[in-house]
């Protein structure tokens, strides 16, 4: 594979991630889901119950539930996005920060680590596996939702 090809594929995945951010920041779950494989093969490991979502429809419902916990639309920023492409498969890892106001009026500022697995299907990159995690404070055993890399 040539460097140009890899560079073009990485750019396509960055565009996918940019579309996700735009859709998230608009609160548009349908547009967000266009970045994921649309069938039951999607697997997502999350930090909140039910901790695992099997299939696009289950994950879509989780996103709808997520947005219902906010006044207005929360915002997301993706930082430190690193992408590796090998043929028609790829993976990335990033730090993602979500901010907003919850339904009780409290400010929310959460940072998570996200690893995505992609497949190129009919010329388009789609997320087929997503793993969201947070560091754990080993002293307390509790999630550390505010630490920065």
Coordinates of C-alpha atoms in Angstrom, one line a residue:
X1 CA 0.0 0.0 0.0
X2 CA 1.4 3.4 -0.9
X3 CA 1.7 6.3 1.5
X4 CA -0.8 8.3 -0.6
X5 CA -3.4 5.5 -0.3
X6 CA -3.0 5.3 3.5
X7 CA -3.0 9.1 3.7
X8 CA -6.3 9.2 1.7
X9 CA -7.9 6.5 3.8
X10 CA -6.8 8.2 7.0
X11 CA -8.3 11.4 5.7
X12 CA -11.6 9.6 4.9
X13 CA -11.8 8.3 8.5
X14 CA -11.0 11.8 9.9
X15 CA -13.9 13.1 7.8
X16 CA -16.1 10.4 9.3
X17 CA -15.1 11.4 12.8
X18 CA -15.7 15.1 11.9
X19 CA -19.2 14.2 10.7
X20 CA -19.8 12.4 13.9
X21 CA -18.8 15.5 15.9
X22 CA -21.0 17.8 13.8
X23 CA -24.0 15.4 14.2
X24 CA -23.4 15.0 18.0
X25 CA -23.1 18.8 18.5
X26 CA -26.4 19.2 16.6
X27 CA -28.1 16.5 18.7
X28 CA -28.8 14.6 15.5
X29 CA -28.8 10.9 16.4
X30 CA -29.8 9.7 12.9
X31 CA -26.8 11.6 11.4
X32 CA -24.5 10.2 14.1
X33 CA -25.6 6.6 13.3
X34 CA -24.7 7.0 9.6
X35 CA -21.1 6.6 10.8
X36 CA -21.7 3.1 12.1
X37 CA -22.5 -0.1 10.4
X38 CA -26.3 -0.2 10.3
X39 CA -26.9 -3.9 11.1
X40 CA -26.8 -6.2 14.1
X41 CA -23.1 -6.8 13.8
X42 CA -22.2 -3.5 15.5
X43 CA -20.6 -4.0 18.9
X44 CA -20.1 -1.2 21.4
X45 CA -18.6 -1.5 24.9
X46 CA -19.6 1.6 26.9
X47 CA -18.9 3.0 30.4
X48 CA -22.5 3.2 31.4
X49 CA -25.1 0.5 31.7
X50 CA -25.9 -1.7 29.9
X51 CA -22.1 -1.5 29.1
X52 CA -22.5 -3.4 25.9
X53 CA -24.7 -2.6 22.9
X54 CA -25.2 -5.3 20.2
X55 CA -26.4 -3.9 16.9
X56 CA -27.0 -0.4 15.5
X57 CA -30.6 -0.2 16.7
X58 CA -29.6 -0.8 20.3
X59 CA -26.8 1.8 20.1
X60 CA -29.2 4.3 18.5
X61 CA -31.6 3.9 21.5
X62 CA -28.7 4.4 23.9
X63 CA -27.8 7.7 22.2
X64 CA -31.4 8.9 22.3
X65 CA -31.3 8.1 26.1
X66 CA -28.0 9.9 26.5
X67 CA -29.3 13.1 25.0
X68 CA -32.5 13.0 27.2
X69 CA -30.2 13.6 30.2
X70 CA -29.3 17.1 29.0
X71 CA -30.9 20.5 28.9
X72 CA -30.2 21.6 25.4
X73 CA -27.6 19.8 23.3
X74 CA -24.3 18.7 24.9
X75 CA -21.1 19.2 22.9
X76 CA -18.2 16.9 22.1
X77 CA -14.6 17.4 21.1
X78 CA -12.3 14.7 19.8
X79 CA -8.6 15.1 20.6
X80 CA -5.5 13.2 20.0
X81 CA -7.1 11.1 17.2
X82 CA -4.7 8.5 16.0
X83 CA -5.6 6.3 13.0
X84 CA -4.1 3.2 11.6
X85 CA -5.3 1.7 8.3
X86 CA -4.4 -1.7 6.8
X87 CA -6.4 -2.4 3.6
X88 CA -10.1 -2.4 4.3
X89 CA -9.8 -2.4 8.1
X90 CA -8.6 0.4 10.4
X91 CA -8.6 1.4 14.1
X92 CA -8.3 4.6 15.9
X93 CA -8.0 5.9 19.5
X94 CA -8.8 9.3 20.8
X95 CA -9.7 11.3 23.9
X96 CA -13.2 12.6 23.8
X97 CA -14.6 15.3 26.0
X98 CA -18.4 15.9 26.5
X99 CA -19.7 19.0 28.1
X100 CA -23.2 20.3 28.8
X101 CA -25.9 20.9 31.4
X102 CA -27.8 18.0 32.8
X103 CA -31.6 18.1 33.4
X104 CA -30.9 19.1 37.0
X105 CA -29.0 22.1 35.9
X106 CA -25.5 20.7 36.8
X107 CA -22.6 21.3 34.5
X108 CA -21.2 18.1 33.0
X109 CA -17.6 17.8 31.9
X110 CA -16.6 14.2 31.1
X111 CA -13.5 12.9 29.4
X112 CA -13.4 9.3 28.0
X113 CA -11.1 7.3 25.9
X114 CA -12.5 5.8 22.7
X115 CA -11.1 3.1 20.5
X116 CA -13.0 2.5 17.2
X117 CA -12.6 -0.3 14.7
X118 CA -13.6 0.4 11.1
X119 CA -14.3 -1.5 7.9
X120 CA -14.4 -0.2 4.5
X121 CA -17.7 -1.4 3.0
X122 CA -18.6 -0.6 -0.6
X123 CA -16.1 2.2 -0.6
X124 CA -17.2 3.8 2.7
X125 CA -15.6 3.6 6.1
X126 CA -17.9 2.7 8.9
X127 CA -17.4 2.1 12.6
X128 CA -18.0 -1.6 13.4
X129 CA -16.6 -1.8 16.9
X130 CA -16.4 0.9 19.6
X131 CA -14.9 0.7 23.0
X132 CA -15.4 3.6 25.5
X133 CA -13.4 3.6 28.7
X134 CA -12.3 5.8 31.6
X135 CA -9.3 5.6 33.8
X136 CA -9.9 4.3 37.3
X137 CA -8.5 5.8 40.5
X138 CA -6.8 2.7 42.0
X139 CA -7.0 4.2 45.5
X140 CA -10.8 4.6 45.5
X141 CA -11.7 2.1 42.7
X142 CA -13.9 4.8 41.2
X143 CA -13.9 6.1 37.6
X144 CA -11.9 9.2 37.0
X145 CA -14.0 11.2 34.6
X146 CA -11.9 14.4 34.7
X147 CA -8.3 13.4 34.2
X148 CA -6.5 14.5 31.2
X149 CA -3.7 12.7 29.4

